[in-house]
CSV table of C-alpha atoms in Angstrom, one decimal:
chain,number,residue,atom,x,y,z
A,1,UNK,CA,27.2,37.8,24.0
A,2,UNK,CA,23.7,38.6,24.7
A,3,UNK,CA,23.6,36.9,27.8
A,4,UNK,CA,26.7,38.8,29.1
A,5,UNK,CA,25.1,42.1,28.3
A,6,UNK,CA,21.9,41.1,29.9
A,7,UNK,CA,24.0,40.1,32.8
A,8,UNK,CA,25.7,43.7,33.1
A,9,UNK,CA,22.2,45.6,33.0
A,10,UNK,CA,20.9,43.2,35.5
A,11,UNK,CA,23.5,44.4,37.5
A,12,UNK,CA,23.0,47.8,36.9
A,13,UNK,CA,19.3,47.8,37.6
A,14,UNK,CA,19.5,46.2,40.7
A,15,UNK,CA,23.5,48.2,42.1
A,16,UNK,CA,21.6,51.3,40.6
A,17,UNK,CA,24.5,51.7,37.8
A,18,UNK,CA,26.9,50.5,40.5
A,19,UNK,CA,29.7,49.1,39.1
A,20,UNK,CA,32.7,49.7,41.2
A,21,UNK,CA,33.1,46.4,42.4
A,22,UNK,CA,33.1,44.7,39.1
A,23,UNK,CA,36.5,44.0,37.5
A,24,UNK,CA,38.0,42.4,35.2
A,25,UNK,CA,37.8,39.2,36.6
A,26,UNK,CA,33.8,39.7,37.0
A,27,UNK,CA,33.8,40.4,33.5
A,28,UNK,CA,35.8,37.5,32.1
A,29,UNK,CA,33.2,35.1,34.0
A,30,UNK,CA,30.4,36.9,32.5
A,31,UNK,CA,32.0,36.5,29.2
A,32,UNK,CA,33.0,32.7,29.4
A,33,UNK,CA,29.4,31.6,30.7
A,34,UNK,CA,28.2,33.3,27.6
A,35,UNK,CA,30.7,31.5,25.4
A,36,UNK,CA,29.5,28.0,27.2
A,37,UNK,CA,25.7,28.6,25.8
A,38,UNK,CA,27.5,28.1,22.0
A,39,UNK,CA,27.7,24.2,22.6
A,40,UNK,CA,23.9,24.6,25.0
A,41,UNK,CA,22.2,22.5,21.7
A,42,UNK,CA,25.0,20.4,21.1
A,43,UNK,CA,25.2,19.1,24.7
A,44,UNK,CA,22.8,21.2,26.9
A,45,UNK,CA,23.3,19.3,30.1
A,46,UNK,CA,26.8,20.1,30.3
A,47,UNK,CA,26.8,23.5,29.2
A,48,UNK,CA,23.7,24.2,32.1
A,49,UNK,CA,26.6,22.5,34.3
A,50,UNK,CA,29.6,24.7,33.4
A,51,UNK,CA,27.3,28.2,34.1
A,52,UNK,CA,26.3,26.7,37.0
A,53,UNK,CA,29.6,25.9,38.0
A,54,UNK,CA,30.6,29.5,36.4
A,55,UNK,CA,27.8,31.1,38.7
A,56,UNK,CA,30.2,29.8,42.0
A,57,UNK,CA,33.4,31.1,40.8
A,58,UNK,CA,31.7,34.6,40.2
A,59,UNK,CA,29.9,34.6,43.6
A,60,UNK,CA,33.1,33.3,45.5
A,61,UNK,CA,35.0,35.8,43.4
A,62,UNK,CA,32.3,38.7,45.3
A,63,UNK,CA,30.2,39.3,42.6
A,64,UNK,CA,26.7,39.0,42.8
A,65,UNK,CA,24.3,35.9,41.2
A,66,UNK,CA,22.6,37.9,39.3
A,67,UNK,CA,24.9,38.7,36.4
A,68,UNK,CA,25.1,34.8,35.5
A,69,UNK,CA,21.4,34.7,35.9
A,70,UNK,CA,20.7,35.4,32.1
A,71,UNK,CA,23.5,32.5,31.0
A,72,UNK,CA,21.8,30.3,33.6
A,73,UNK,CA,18.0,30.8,32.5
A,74,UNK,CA,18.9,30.3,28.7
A,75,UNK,CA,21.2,26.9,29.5
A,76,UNK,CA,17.7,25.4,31.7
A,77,UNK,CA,15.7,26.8,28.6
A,78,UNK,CA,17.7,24.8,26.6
A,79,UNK,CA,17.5,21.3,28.4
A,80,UNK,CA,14.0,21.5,28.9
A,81,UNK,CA,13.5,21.7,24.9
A,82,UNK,CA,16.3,19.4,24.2
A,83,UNK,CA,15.1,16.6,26.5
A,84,UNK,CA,11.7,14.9,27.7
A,85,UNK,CA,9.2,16.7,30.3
A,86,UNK,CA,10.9,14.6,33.2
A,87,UNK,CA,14.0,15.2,32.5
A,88,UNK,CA,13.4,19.1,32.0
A,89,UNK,CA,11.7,20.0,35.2
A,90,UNK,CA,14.3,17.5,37.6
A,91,UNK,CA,17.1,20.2,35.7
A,92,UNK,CA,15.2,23.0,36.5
A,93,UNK,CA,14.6,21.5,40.3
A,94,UNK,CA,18.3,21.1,40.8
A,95,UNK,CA,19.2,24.6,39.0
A,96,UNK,CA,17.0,26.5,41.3
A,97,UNK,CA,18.0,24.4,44.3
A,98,UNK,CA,21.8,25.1,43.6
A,99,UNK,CA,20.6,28.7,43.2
A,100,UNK,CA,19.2,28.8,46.6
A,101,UNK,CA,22.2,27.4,47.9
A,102,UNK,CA,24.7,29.1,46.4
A,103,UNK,CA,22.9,32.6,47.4
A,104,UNK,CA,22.8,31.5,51.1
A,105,UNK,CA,26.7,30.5,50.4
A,106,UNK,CA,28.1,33.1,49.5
A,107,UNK,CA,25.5,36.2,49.8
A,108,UNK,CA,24.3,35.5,53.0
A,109,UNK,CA,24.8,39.1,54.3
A,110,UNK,CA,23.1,41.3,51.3
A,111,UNK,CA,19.3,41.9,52.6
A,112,UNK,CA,16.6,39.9,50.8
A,113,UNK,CA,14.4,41.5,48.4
A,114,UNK,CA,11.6,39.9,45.6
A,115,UNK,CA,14.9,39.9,43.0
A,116,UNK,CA,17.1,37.8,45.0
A,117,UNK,CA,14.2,35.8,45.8
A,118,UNK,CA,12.6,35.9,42.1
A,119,UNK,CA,16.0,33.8,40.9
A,120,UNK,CA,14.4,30.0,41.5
A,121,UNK,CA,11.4,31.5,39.9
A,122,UNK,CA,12.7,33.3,36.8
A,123,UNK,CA,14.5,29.8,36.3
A,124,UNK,CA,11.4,27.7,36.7
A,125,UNK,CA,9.6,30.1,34.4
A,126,UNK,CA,12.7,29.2,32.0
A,127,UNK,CA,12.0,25.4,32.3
A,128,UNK,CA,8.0,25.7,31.8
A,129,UNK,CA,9.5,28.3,28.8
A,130,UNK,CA,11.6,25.2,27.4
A,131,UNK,CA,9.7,22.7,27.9
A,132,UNK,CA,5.9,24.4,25.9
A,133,UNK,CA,8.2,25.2,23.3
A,134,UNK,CA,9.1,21.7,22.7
A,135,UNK,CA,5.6,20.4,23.2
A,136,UNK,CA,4.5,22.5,20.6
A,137,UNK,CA,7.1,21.2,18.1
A,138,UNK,CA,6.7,17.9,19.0
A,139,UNK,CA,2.8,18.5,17.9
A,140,UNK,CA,3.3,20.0,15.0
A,141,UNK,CA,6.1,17.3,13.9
A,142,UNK,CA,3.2,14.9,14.7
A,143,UNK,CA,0.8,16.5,12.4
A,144,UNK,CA,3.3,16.6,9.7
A,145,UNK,CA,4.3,13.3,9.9
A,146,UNK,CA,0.5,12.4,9.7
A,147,UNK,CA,-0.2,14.9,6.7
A,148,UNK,CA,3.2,13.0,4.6
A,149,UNK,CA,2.0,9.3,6.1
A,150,UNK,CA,-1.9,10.2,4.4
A,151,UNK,CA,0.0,11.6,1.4
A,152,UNK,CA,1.9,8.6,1.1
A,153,UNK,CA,-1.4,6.4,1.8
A,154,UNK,CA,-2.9,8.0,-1.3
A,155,UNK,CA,-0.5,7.5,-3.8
A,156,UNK,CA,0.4,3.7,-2.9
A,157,UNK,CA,-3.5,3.5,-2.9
A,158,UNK,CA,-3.5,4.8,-5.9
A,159,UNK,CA,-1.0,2.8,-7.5
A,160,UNK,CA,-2.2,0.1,-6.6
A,161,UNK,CA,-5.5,1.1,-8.3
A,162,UNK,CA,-3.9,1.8,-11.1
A,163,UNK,CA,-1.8,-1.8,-11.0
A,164,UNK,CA,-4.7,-3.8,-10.3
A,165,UNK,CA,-6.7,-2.0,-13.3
A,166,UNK,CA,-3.5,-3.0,-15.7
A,167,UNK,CA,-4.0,-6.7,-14.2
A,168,UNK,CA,-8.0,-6.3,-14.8
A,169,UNK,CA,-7.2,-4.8,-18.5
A,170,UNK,CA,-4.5,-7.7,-19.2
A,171,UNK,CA,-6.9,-9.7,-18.4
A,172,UNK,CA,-9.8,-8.5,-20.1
A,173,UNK,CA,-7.9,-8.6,-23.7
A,174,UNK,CA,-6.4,-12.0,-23.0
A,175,UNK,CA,-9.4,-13.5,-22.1
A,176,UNK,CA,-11.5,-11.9,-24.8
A,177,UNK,CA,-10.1,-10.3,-27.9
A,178,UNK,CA,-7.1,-13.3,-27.7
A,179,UNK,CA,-10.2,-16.2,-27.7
A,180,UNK,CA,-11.5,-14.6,-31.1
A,181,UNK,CA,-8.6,-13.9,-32.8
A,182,UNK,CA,-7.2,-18.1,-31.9
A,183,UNK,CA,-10.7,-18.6,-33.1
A,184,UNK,CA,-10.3,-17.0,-36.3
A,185,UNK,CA,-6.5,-18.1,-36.7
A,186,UNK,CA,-8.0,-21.7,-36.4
A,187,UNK,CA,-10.8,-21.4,-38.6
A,188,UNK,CA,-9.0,-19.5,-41.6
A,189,UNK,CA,-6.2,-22.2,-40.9
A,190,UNK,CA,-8.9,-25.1,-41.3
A,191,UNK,CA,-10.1,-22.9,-44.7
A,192,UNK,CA,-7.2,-22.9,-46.1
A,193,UNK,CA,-6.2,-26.6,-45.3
A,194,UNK,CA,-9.7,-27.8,-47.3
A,195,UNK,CA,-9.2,-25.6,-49.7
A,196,UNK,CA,-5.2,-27.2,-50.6
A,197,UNK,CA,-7.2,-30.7,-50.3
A,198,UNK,CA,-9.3,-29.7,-52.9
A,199,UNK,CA,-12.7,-30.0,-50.3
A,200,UNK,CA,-15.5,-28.0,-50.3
A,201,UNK,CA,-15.4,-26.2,-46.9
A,202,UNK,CA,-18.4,-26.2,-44.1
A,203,UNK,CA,-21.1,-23.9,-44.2
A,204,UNK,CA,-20.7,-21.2,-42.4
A,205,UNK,CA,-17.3,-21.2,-42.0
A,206,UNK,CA,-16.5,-17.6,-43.1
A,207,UNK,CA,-19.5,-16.0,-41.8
A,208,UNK,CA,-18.3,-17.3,-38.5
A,209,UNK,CA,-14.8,-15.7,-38.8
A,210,UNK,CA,-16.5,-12.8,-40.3
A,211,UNK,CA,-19.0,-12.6,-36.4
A,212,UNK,CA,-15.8,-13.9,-34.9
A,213,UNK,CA,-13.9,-10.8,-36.0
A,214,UNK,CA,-16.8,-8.5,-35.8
A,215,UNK,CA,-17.1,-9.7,-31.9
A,216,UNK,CA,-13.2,-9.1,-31.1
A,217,UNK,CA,-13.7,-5.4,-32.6
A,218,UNK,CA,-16.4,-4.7,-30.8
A,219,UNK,CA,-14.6,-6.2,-27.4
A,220,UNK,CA,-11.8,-4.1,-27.9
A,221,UNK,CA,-13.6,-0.8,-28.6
A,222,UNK,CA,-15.5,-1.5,-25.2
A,223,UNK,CA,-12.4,-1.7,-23.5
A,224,UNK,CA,-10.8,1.1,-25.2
A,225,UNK,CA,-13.8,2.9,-24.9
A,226,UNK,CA,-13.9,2.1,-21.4
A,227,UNK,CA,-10.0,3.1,-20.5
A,228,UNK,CA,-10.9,6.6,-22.2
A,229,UNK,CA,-13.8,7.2,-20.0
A,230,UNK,CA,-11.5,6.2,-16.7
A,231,UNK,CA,-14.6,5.0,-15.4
A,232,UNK,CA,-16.2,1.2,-14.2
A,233,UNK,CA,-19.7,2.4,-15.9
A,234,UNK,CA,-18.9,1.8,-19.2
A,235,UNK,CA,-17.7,-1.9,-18.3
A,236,UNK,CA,-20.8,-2.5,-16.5
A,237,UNK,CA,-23.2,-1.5,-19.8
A,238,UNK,CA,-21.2,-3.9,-22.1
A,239,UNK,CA,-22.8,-7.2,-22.1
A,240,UNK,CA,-21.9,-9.8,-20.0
A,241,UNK,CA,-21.8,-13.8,-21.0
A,242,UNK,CA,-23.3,-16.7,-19.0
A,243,UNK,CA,-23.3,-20.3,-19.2
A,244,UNK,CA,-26.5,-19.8,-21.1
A,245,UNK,CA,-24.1,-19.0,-24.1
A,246,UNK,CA,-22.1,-22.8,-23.5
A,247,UNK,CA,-23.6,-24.0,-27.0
A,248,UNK,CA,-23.0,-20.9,-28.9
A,249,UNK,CA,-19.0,-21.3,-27.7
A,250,UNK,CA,-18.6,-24.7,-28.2
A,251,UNK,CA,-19.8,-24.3,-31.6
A,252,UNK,CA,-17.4,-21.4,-32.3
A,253,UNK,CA,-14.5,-24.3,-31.0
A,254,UNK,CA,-16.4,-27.6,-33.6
A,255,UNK,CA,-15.9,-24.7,-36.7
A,256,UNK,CA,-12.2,-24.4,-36.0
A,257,UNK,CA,-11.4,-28.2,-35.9
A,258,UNK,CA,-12.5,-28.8,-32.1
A,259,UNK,CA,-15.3,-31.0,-31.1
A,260,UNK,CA,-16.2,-30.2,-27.8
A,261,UNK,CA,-18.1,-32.7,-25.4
A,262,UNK,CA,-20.0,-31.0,-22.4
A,263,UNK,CA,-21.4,-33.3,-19.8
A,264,UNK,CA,-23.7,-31.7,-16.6
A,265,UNK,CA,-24.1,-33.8,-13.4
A,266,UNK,CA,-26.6,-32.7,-10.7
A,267,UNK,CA,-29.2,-30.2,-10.7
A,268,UNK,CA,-28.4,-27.1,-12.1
A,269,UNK,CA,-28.1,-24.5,-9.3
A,270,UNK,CA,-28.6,-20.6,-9.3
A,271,UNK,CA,-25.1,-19.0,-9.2
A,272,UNK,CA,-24.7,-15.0,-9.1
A,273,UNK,CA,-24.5,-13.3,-12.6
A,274,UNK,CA,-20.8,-12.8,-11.2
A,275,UNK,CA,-20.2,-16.1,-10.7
A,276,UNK,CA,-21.6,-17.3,-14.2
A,277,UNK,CA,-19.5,-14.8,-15.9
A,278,UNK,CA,-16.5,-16.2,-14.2
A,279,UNK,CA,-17.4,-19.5,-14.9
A,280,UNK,CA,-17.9,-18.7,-18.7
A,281,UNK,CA,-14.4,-17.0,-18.8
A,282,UNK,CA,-12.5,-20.0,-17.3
A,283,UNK,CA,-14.2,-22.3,-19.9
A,284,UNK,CA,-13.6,-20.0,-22.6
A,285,UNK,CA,-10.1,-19.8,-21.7
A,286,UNK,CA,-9.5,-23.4,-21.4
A,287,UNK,CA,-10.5,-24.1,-24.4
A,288,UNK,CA,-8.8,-21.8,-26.0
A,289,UNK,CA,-5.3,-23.4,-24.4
A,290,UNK,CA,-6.1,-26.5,-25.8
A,291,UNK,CA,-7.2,-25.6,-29.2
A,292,UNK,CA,-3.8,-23.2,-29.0
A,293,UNK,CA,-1.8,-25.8,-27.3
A,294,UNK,CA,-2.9,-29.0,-27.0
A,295,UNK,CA,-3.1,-29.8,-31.4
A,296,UNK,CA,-6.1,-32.4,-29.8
A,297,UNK,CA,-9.1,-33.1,-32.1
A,298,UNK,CA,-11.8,-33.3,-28.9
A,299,UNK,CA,-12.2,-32.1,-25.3
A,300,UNK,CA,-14.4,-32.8,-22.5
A,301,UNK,CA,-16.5,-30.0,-20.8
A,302,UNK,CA,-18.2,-31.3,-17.5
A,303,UNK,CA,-20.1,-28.7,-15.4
A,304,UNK,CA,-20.9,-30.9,-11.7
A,305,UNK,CA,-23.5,-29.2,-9.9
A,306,UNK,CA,-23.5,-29.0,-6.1
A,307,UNK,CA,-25.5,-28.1,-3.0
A,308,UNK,CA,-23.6,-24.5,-2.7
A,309,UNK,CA,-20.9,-24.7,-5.5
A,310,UNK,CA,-20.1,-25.4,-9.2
A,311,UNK,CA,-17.1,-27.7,-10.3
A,312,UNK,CA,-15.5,-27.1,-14.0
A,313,UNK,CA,-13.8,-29.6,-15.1
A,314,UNK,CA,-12.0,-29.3,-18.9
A,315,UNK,CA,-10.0,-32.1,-20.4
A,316,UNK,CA,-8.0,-33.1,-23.2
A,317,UNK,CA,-6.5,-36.5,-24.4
A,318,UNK,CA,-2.8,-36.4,-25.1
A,319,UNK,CA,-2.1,-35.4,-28.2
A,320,UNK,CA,-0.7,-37.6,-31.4
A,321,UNK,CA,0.9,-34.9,-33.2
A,322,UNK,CA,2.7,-32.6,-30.1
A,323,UNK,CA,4.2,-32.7,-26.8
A,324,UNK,CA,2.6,-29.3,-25.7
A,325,UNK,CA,-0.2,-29.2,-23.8
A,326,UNK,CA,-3.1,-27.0,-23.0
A,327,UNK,CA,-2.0,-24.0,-20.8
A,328,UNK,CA,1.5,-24.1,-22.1
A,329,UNK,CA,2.9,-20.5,-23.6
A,330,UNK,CA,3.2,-17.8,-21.5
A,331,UNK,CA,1.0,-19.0,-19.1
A,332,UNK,CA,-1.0,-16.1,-19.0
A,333,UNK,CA,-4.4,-17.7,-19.5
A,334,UNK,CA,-3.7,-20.0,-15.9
A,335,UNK,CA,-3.4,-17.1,-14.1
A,336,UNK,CA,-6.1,-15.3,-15.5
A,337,UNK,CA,-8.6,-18.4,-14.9
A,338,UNK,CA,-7.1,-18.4,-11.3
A,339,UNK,CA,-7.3,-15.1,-10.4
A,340,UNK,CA,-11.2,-14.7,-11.7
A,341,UNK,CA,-11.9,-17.4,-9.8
A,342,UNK,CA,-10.4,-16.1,-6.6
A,343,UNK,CA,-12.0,-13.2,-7.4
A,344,UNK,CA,-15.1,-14.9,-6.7
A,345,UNK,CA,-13.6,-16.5,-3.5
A,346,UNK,CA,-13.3,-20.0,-5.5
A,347,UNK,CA,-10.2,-21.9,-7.0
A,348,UNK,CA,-8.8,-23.2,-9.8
A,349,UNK,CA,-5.8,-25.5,-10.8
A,350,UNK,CA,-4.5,-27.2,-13.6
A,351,UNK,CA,-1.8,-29.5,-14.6
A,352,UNK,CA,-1.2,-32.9,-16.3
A,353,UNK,CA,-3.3,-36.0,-16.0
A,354,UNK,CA,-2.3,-39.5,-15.5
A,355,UNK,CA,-1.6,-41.3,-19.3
A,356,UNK,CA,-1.4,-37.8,-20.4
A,357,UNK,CA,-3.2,-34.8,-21.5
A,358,UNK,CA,-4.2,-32.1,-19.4
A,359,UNK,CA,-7.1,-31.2,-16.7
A,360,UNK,CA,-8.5,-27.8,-15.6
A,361,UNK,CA,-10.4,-27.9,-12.6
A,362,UNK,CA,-12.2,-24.6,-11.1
A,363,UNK,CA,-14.7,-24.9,-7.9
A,364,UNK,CA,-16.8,-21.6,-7.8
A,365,UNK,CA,-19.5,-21.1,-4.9
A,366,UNK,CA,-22.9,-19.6,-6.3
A,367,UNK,CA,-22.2,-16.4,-4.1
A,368,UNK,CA,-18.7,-14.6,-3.5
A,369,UNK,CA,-19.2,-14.2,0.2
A,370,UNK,CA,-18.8,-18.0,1.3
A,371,UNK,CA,-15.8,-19.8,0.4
A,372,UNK,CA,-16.0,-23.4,-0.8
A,373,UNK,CA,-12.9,-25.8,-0.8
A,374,UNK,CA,-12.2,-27.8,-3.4
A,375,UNK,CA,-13.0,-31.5,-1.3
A,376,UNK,CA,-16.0,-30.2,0.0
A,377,UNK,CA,-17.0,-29.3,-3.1
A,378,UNK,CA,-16.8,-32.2,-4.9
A,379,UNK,CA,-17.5,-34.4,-2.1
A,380,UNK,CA,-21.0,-32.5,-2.4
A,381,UNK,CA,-21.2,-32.7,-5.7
A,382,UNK,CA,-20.9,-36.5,-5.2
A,383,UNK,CA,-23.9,-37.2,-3.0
């Protein structure tokens, strides 16, 4: 209804409060174009069609152009923000060139002044109107979509922090506090087997569950610690192993029952203090598996040294008294030992030998930034 007021006081501004020769008719035009801009957002190409089309009727009817001009200028407003910037200024193009021609049509004989004139112009104006409008939008839609997109970004970023630092914490406890404790389990077990036989138990043997104990404690108040601090620093003060404690772990592993035979090929190389750890970890762990899992009195240990890479290999006979073997369970400790040596940019499999028993097999370069395959490795290793 707007546009059918502005459409009677465009006529009286320009008729000078003229209106004799509007009628009914005039104003029942006036009043439908304005109805036709209710379904402009809808479909706005048709509506700008039926005011055009309107704009005729009125004009043959005797009225002037100018009292549609309002319903016209909102309907071109409307296609040039509903549609692309093509699309809007071909509308406006063809509005103001039916304008034209309609006013030469049918009001031919009225003399020509800057408001009859001003019609293609006040609907270009419209278009440019329409079509700013919708570029704006379109920007700050853009920017929204960028500011929910970097919102989104964040929090998968940080959940997969916070996964990946469960995984590194999983890890952590299996790898560590579980080796202790399956230490202790053993050695108390092998205690309290020489004790029922009625023989005199090793040396040594409780003090070593007693440091055994004293060592998972002290691992699982670093982590803790650690966790409560939210922070990597406190990980990177807590001591890390080497292969320069091999002999101190394999005789943890001869107190609980399992003698433990370590063999070294090659020239021992310089790997990164990253790398050692790793490779400590994955030896640790696999012997753990097969004092948990393999019920084998011995297992093999050999560290092959190459030109750029180390190859761990541990195995275990098959067992007399079980059909489990090492890694077995929940198979956590394989993927621990595989994803610490990935983490390293090496690799590591395991799975049954030939006449039984099982084989753990890890190739580690010295430095994380090369990879090493496996073949190359060893065919290295072999030379």
């Amino acid at each position: 209804m707007i546009t059918a007021v502005l459409g009677l006081l465009t006529l009286l501004v320009i008729d000078r409060g003229d209106l004799r020769g509007l009628d009914a008719g005039h104003v029942l035009l006036i009043v439908a174009g304005s109805c036709a801009l209710l379904l402009r957002r809808r479909a706005p190409v048709p509506t700008l069609a039926v005011v055009l089309v309107l704009s005729v009727v009125n004009q043959a009817a005797g009225s002037l152009l100018d009292v549609m001009l309002p319903a016209i200028e909102v309907a071109v407003y409307t296609v040039a923000l509903r549609t692309g910037r093509r699309g809007a200024w071909a509308t406006a193009a063809l509005a103001a060139a039916w304008v034209a021609v309609t006013l030469l049509a049918f009001q031919s004989e009225l003399p020509v002044n800057a408001q009859r004139l001003g019609a293609a112009a006040w609907i270009v104006a419209a278009a440019a109107v329409g079509d700013a409008v919708r570029s704006r939008r379109a920007v700050v839609a853009a920017l929204r979509e960028r500011a929910e997109r970097a919102e989104r970004t964040r929090a998968e970023e940080a959940a997969r922090q916070v996964a990946e630092e469960r995984v590194r914490i999983s890890r952590d406890l299996h790898d560590i506090v579980a080796h202790q404790l399956t230490l202790i389990h053993a050695q108390a077990g092998v205690g309290v087997h020489l004790e029922n036989a009625g023989v005199p138990r090793p040396d040594g043997l409780l003090e070593q569950i007693r440091d055994g104990a004293k060592v998972a404690l002290q691992e699982l108040r670093t982590t803790v610690g650690a966790l409560g601090q939210g922070t990597e620093a406190a990980l990177a003060h807590q001591p890390m192993p080497g292969l320069s404690l091999l002999d101190d772990l394999t005789r943890s592993f001869e107190l609980a029952g399992l003698q433990v035979d370590v063999r070294q090929r090659g020239e021992p190389g310089r790997p990164s203090a990253t790398v050692e750890v790793t490779a400590f970890r994955i030896l640790q762990e696999a012997l753990t598996n097969v004092q948990k899992h393999a019920h084998v009195d011995t297992a093999e240990v050999e560290l092959c040294w190459g030109a750029e890479a180390l190859v761990l290999n541990v195995r275990n006979g098959p067992s007399p008294r079980s059909t489990h073997v090492a890694g077995e369970g929940t198979r956590r400790g394989l993927l621990s030992m595989k994803e610490r040596a990935a983490a390293v940019r090496g690799t590591c499999e395991a799975g049954p030998v030939h006449g039984g028993g099982y084989l753990v097999t890890a190739v580690l370069p010295f430095h994380e930034t090369g990879r090493v395959q496996p073949l190359a490795a060893a065919e290295t290793v072999a030379r």
